[in-house]
C-alpha atoms as one frame of an Amber mdcrd trajectory, in Angstrom:
protein
  36.780 -87.663 204.103  34.515 -86.589 201.275  30.867 -86.950 200.330  31.640
 -86.481 196.641  30.737 -89.275 194.217  33.536 -90.438 191.919  32.550 -92.240
 188.747  34.543 -94.872 186.872  34.846 -95.409 183.136  35.941 -98.981 182.270
  38.432 -99.395 179.404  38.791-103.189 179.106  36.746-103.388 175.894  38.903
-100.761 174.125  41.953 -98.990 175.476  43.161-101.709 177.830  43.627-104.367
 175.165  44.676-101.752 172.602  47.529-100.734 174.899  48.587-104.213 176.014
  48.059-106.389 172.954  47.523-104.216 169.894  43.692-104.304 170.062  43.370
-108.013 169.329  40.571-108.960 171.738  37.773-110.610 169.779  34.081-109.833
 170.019  33.549-113.453 171.027  35.649-112.873 174.154  33.818-109.646 175.016
  30.144-110.483 174.712  29.730-113.051 177.526  30.795-110.512 180.173  29.009
-107.387 178.911  25.888-107.975 181.014  27.999-108.256 184.167  29.940-105.126
 183.202  26.574-103.453 182.744  25.684-104.355 186.347  28.956-103.115 187.858
  27.934 -99.453 188.116  30.369 -97.858 185.697  29.393 -94.444 184.376  30.301
 -95.725 180.911  32.018 -98.554 179.077  34.581 -97.594 176.457  34.063-100.227
 173.809  34.681 -98.670 170.392  36.824 -96.232 168.470  40.566 -95.839 168.730
  42.145 -98.779 166.908  39.245-101.208 167.438  37.735-100.612 164.000  41.062
-100.998 162.207  42.036-104.166 164.090  38.603-105.735 163.590  38.688-105.501
 159.799  42.451-105.936 159.377  43.212-108.873 161.638  40.021-110.355 163.115
  37.730-110.427 160.075  35.032-108.924 162.279  32.411-106.309 161.562  33.088
-103.445 164.020  29.537-102.162 163.589  28.093-105.543 164.497  30.348-105.694
 167.564  28.944-102.373 168.720  25.342-103.473 168.148  25.892-106.725 170.041
  27.439-104.891 173.001  24.551-102.406 172.929  22.022-105.250 173.157  23.657
-106.476 176.354  24.444-103.142 178.010  20.961-101.954 178.916  21.882 -99.593
 181.760  25.376 -98.290 181.102  26.358 -95.681 178.546  28.654 -96.817 175.761
  31.585 -94.621 174.876  33.950 -94.324 171.931  37.175 -92.492 171.128  36.930
 -90.329 168.011  39.861 -88.487 166.432  37.870 -85.443 165.376  38.273 -84.796
 161.664  40.489 -87.920 161.436  37.617 -90.119 162.729  39.303 -93.520 163.179
  41.717 -93.217 160.282  44.933 -91.326 159.718  43.983 -88.298 157.614  41.375
 -85.561 157.636  38.083 -86.613 156.077  35.522 -84.400 154.378  32.750 -83.056
 156.587  30.107 -85.301 155.008  32.122 -88.402 155.970  32.444 -87.141 159.554
  28.730 -86.379 159.744  27.780 -89.778 158.338  30.113 -91.622 160.672  28.840
 -89.906 163.814  25.198 -90.399 162.816  25.741 -94.107 162.151  27.748 -94.622
 165.347  25.024 -92.935 167.397  22.391 -95.109 165.732  24.417 -98.273 166.409
  24.709 -97.537 170.122  27.299 -94.913 171.105  26.115 -92.546 173.850  29.320
 -90.635 174.620  31.705 -89.435 171.936  35.149 -88.602 173.311  36.458 -86.282
 170.605  40.063 -85.201 170.361  42.458 -83.618 167.937  46.082 -84.723 168.005
  47.277 -81.108 167.938  44.567 -79.685 170.219  43.511 -77.672 167.165  39.877
 -76.998 168.043  38.995 -76.254 164.426  39.313 -79.995 163.812  36.647 -80.748
 166.461  33.848 -78.561 165.156  32.217 -80.836 162.583  32.156 -83.943 164.777
  30.929 -81.877 167.746  28.076 -80.472 165.669  27.186 -83.972 164.443  27.130
 -85.379 167.984  24.857 -82.566 169.116  22.574 -83.218 166.148  22.315 -86.864
 167.235  21.440 -85.738 170.800  24.426 -87.565 172.252  27.039 -86.550 174.830
  30.021 -84.654 173.413  33.103 -85.030 175.577  35.842 -82.778 174.252  39.452
 -83.623 174.970  42.631 -81.862 175.951  45.571 -84.034 174.876  48.072 -83.671
 177.705  51.745 -83.411 176.969  54.834 -81.632 178.256  56.696 -78.893 176.406
  57.637 -75.250 176.703  54.179 -74.257 175.450  52.023 -76.858 177.229  51.616
 -75.081 180.546  48.728 -75.110 183.018  47.766 -71.712 181.608  47.668 -73.223
 178.104  45.283 -75.962 179.248  43.130 -73.558 181.250  42.669 -71.390 178.156
  41.974 -74.476 176.027  39.362 -75.691 178.531  37.541 -72.363 178.324  37.512
 -72.667 174.544  36.060 -76.194 174.747  33.371 -75.028 177.166  32.486 -72.148
 174.859  32.208 -74.608 171.968  29.562 -76.571 173.873  31.401 -79.478 175.504
  29.165 -81.607 177.744  32.254 -82.735 179.651  36.031 -82.404 179.341  38.602
 -85.189 179.347  42.238 -84.605 180.189  43.818 -87.300 178.035  47.247 -88.231
 179.366  47.994 -90.884 176.749  51.641 -91.253 177.753  51.104 -91.540 181.517
  53.342 -88.540 182.144  51.071 -86.299 184.200  52.551 -86.296 187.676  50.393
 -85.961 190.813  51.472 -82.407 191.554  50.709 -81.246 188.020  47.375 -83.088
 188.096  46.435 -81.314 191.299  47.315 -77.896 189.869  45.662 -78.567 186.511
  42.368 -79.929 187.833  42.156 -77.108 190.376  42.445 -74.597 187.530  39.943
 -76.451 185.338  37.387 -76.393 188.138  37.731 -72.604 188.197  36.953 -72.495
 184.475  33.884 -74.742 184.409  31.464 -76.831 186.423  30.914 -79.468 183.712
  32.353 -82.921 184.568  36.122 -83.326 184.350  37.359 -86.812 183.446  40.978
 -87.871 183.834  42.557 -90.449 181.554  46.068 -91.758 182.130  48.185 -94.871
 181.679  50.256 -96.755 184.221  53.354 -96.719 182.004  55.562 -94.456 184.109
  54.456 -95.721 187.528  52.669 -92.547 188.661  49.088 -93.274 187.561  47.411
 -94.232 190.844  48.980 -91.241 192.580  47.905 -89.013 189.697  44.313 -90.246
 189.954  44.204 -89.698 193.695  45.593 -86.176 193.340  43.102 -85.462 190.541
  40.159 -86.669 192.594  41.249 -84.676 195.621  41.467 -81.582 193.378  37.900
 -82.081 192.128  37.958 -84.520 189.169  34.635 -86.277 188.647  35.485 -89.377
 186.607  38.572 -91.583 186.241  39.355 -94.151 183.556  40.340 -97.588 184.847
  40.798-101.140 183.543  39.700-104.360 185.211  42.787-105.903 186.848  43.730
-108.697 184.369  44.059-106.029 181.676  45.328-103.220 183.929  48.734-101.663
 184.645  51.759-101.451 182.387  50.783 -99.489 179.316  47.093 -99.826 180.268
  45.165 -97.979 182.993  45.272 -98.528 186.778  43.151-101.426 188.075  39.477
-100.635 188.540  39.122-102.673 191.735  42.201-101.136 193.357  41.153 -97.560
 192.691  37.617 -98.310 193.890  38.895 -99.858 197.121  41.245 -96.949 197.852
  38.743 -94.201 197.049  36.090 -95.903 199.150  38.548 -96.001 202.046  39.127
 -92.270 201.559  35.403 -91.710 202.054  34.310 -91.001 198.498  30.928 -92.210
 197.334  31.144 -94.758 194.524  28.544 -96.141 192.159  30.659 -99.165 191.259
  30.042-102.583 192.812  33.263-104.233 194.005  31.669-107.700 194.009  30.580
-107.313 190.386  34.047-106.048 189.512  35.534-109.178 191.051  33.309-111.350
 188.864  34.413-109.390 185.811  38.061-109.847 186.796  37.609-113.602 187.229
  36.111-113.815 183.745  39.035-111.998 182.137  41.817-113.999 183.838  41.567
-117.012 181.493  40.942-114.680 178.551  44.240-112.984 179.300  45.990-116.350
 179.649  44.685-117.418 176.244  46.233-114.366 174.599  49.470-114.934 176.503
  49.588-118.521 175.225  48.945-117.306 171.681  51.811-114.816 171.947  49.477
-111.845 171.511  49.652-110.413 175.032  53.139-108.903 175.305  54.538-108.897
 178.836  57.044-106.242 177.817  54.080-103.848 177.917  53.662-104.592 181.634
  56.981-103.029 182.566  57.059 -99.816 184.555  58.978 -97.399 182.348  59.986
 -94.186 184.142  61.682 -93.121 180.893  58.204 -92.219 179.685  58.427 -89.161
 181.942  61.455 -88.004 179.962  60.507 -89.122 176.439  56.709 -88.588 176.716
  56.047 -91.768 174.729  52.548 -93.299 175.155  52.172 -96.976 175.988  50.630
 -97.945 172.681  53.431 -96.112 170.894  56.055 -98.059 172.851  54.631-101.344
 171.592  54.408-100.022 168.021  58.010 -98.785 168.075  59.239-102.122 169.362
  57.203-103.932 166.709  58.645-101.761 163.925  62.192-102.368 165.154  61.522
-106.093 165.445  60.432-106.202 161.801  63.633-104.395 160.867  65.778-106.715
 163.034  66.867-103.654 164.985  65.470-104.109 168.498  68.914-103.193 169.821
  68.136 -99.633 168.673  65.096 -99.331 170.979  66.690 -96.976 173.525  68.273
 -94.898 170.766  64.870 -94.474 169.107  63.306 -93.432 172.429  65.922 -90.690
 172.712  65.237 -89.574 169.133  61.477 -89.209 169.683  61.614 -85.957 171.728
  64.127 -84.497 169.260  61.769 -85.144 166.335  58.871 -83.820 168.374  60.705
 -80.565 169.075  61.496 -80.166 165.360  57.797 -80.590 164.551  56.527 -77.996
 167.027  55.820 -80.268 170.025  52.764 -82.191 168.781  51.172 -84.318 171.529
  52.054 -87.964 170.978  48.614 -89.351 170.295  47.232 -91.008 167.159  48.046
 -90.192 164.413  50.939 -87.977 165.575  52.413 -90.696 167.794  52.717 -93.072
 164.836  54.118 -90.339 162.611  56.700 -89.040 165.087  57.607 -92.573 166.173
  58.094 -93.807 162.633  60.215 -90.760 161.777  62.380 -91.448 164.841  62.809
 -95.077 163.733  63.785 -93.960 160.223  66.254 -91.402 161.571  68.007 -94.028
 163.682  67.996 -96.861 161.170  69.132 -94.613 158.278  71.856 -93.136 160.515
  70.933 -89.763 159.077  68.118 -87.546 160.295  65.272 -87.017 157.811  66.944
 -88.965 155.019  63.751 -91.018 154.850  60.484 -89.191 155.480  56.933 -90.585
 155.543  54.443 -88.839 153.278  52.332 -88.146 156.368  55.147 -86.035 157.857
  55.282 -84.056 154.622  51.526 -83.493 154.860  51.897 -82.362 158.465  54.597
 -79.875 157.491  52.260 -78.518 154.805  49.695 -77.809 157.548  47.309 -80.521
 156.391  46.743 -81.828 159.936  46.255 -78.411 161.523  48.224 -75.889 163.511
  51.249 -77.154 165.444  51.276 -76.146 169.141  54.640 -74.407 168.741  56.418
 -73.232 165.567  57.962 -75.967 163.430  61.732 -75.852 162.905  61.802 -73.995
 159.579  65.125 -75.519 158.544  63.650 -79.000 158.913  60.483 -77.942 157.086
  62.408 -76.417 154.184  64.714 -79.432 153.885  61.706 -81.740 153.610  59.081
 -79.812 151.595  61.113 -76.949 150.143  59.039 -73.909 149.240  55.677 -75.694
 149.128  52.672 -73.706 150.378  51.799 -74.174 154.049  48.088 -74.298 154.874
  46.943 -71.975 157.669  43.143 -72.407 157.699  41.026 -75.434 158.733  42.388
 -78.363 156.696  38.947 -79.862 156.017  37.885 -76.643 154.292  40.008 -77.831
 151.374  38.180 -81.153 151.039  35.271 -81.788 148.721  32.376 -84.034 149.876
  33.403 -87.687 149.584  30.521 -90.013 150.425  28.873 -90.084 146.983  32.132
 -90.619 145.118  33.252 -93.327 147.556  29.930 -95.134 147.173  30.295 -94.908
 143.400  33.795 -96.387 143.581  32.502 -99.348 145.578  29.455 -99.890 143.408
  27.544-103.069 144.278  30.158-104.016 146.891  28.709-101.387 149.251  25.563
-102.846 150.776  25.244-100.218 153.515  26.470 -96.751 154.427  28.638 -98.476
 157.027  30.430-100.276 154.183  31.156 -96.947 152.510  32.571 -95.614 155.777
  34.806 -98.673 156.145  36.208 -97.995 152.687  36.559 -94.279 153.453  38.558
 -94.919 156.609  40.804 -97.703 155.326  40.771 -97.796 151.510  43.015-100.803
 150.853  42.271-102.887 153.921  38.631-101.835 153.828  38.228-102.936 150.217
  39.817-106.310 150.985  37.650-106.672 154.076  34.436-105.902 152.198  35.281
-108.421 149.487  35.989-111.006 152.172  32.912-110.032 154.161  30.572-110.908
 151.355  32.479-114.047 150.379  33.267-115.164 153.985  37.021-115.165 153.447
  39.440-114.660 156.370  41.267-111.392 156.970  44.865-111.382 155.744  46.252
-108.663 157.999  47.633-106.635 155.111  48.684-103.148 155.998  48.016 -99.750
 154.531  47.774 -96.114 155.586  50.015 -95.119 158.483  50.764 -98.724 159.520
  52.766 -99.206 156.328  54.044 -95.723 155.778  55.008 -94.689 152.272  58.618
 -93.555 152.391  60.281 -90.969 150.204  63.981 -90.167 149.959  64.916 -86.500
 150.209
């Protein structure tokens, strides 16, 4: 029995539908339940960031900023949280510091209380500008350790990283297990060590993909974790998070104090049941993402990446290559110095694995983003890159060793000039900055009330070069 209070962060408005149905939940389906979510006692509601911005302008013809403001109006008691990719923001490259500063300031103004900031490589240099901007806005900066498994990603590695994040000024730390591969025993050891490093809140984020998530959460809580990320049951499990109600019931039985209201949670669940059915009927909710996939423990592939890989293979009429691609992913990852498989690295590694399998020759086709990574433009790889692979792809090109954003000139003024009269607000400029092609189309449609066409750019339609 324990007198400790365990807090819950609800993911249904962001990560749950991002993981299960490619972030297609509409604002219209979210708003009616926000007030009830606000009454359920969550420590925060994750409702923005990740792929929500991209999906809103690309497929839903929705203004992501307006979605955030509308949720903020209805959530009067609960903190709103977003996922921010450090210097990548919500896009797929490093942005100049002035873009990062503008984005954070505008997001804080629109309603975000907690910024969960991560870097795909755990390169803390890529967190500094967004962290400083969050502090300037007097908001909560939650710094992230992206959890993965490799020869270098040991408990000692994460303990040292946690100390660095604390020294940087983190208000809390999130262990982000995006692939659902942190086993209970490792969770117990890791959280125990983190609690020796710091007394700031430790939040654990995992996915149910591999089948270990509930056990991992219980072990984490018993080791001292303060907050767990869960999803209301209709949008829980599979590649999403464990069910909020289930974890609340179990932890209450174990004697932990909870701020969440199980009756309110039940009302929220009842609301989302027909919403889920609607997306099933429309073919958007993919039941394949509900499978338990123990292979994730071996391939370290996140849930959202599984759905993206399958989608890419489907477009190429090569779904029969799915298992072969899964086996190729860890091989590519090793070649690239064991980057954690989280956006944008998950898309980059996954796409390279698809190309390697479909081309029947490794690295015959290489995305430009992989070339940029090998030039050091995303930051420092956790382990050394295979130099033979690097040389075969980029030859003798210079490899960057300092903070990538130090090489970028300020962008906001030039981006605003490019847009001209089409930019009515600073938010419009940021949309264009993050997604140049899709953003431009969206802004034209926004001010002429045309529907989104779902065209792709950036990492979702990777530019391929032969080598």
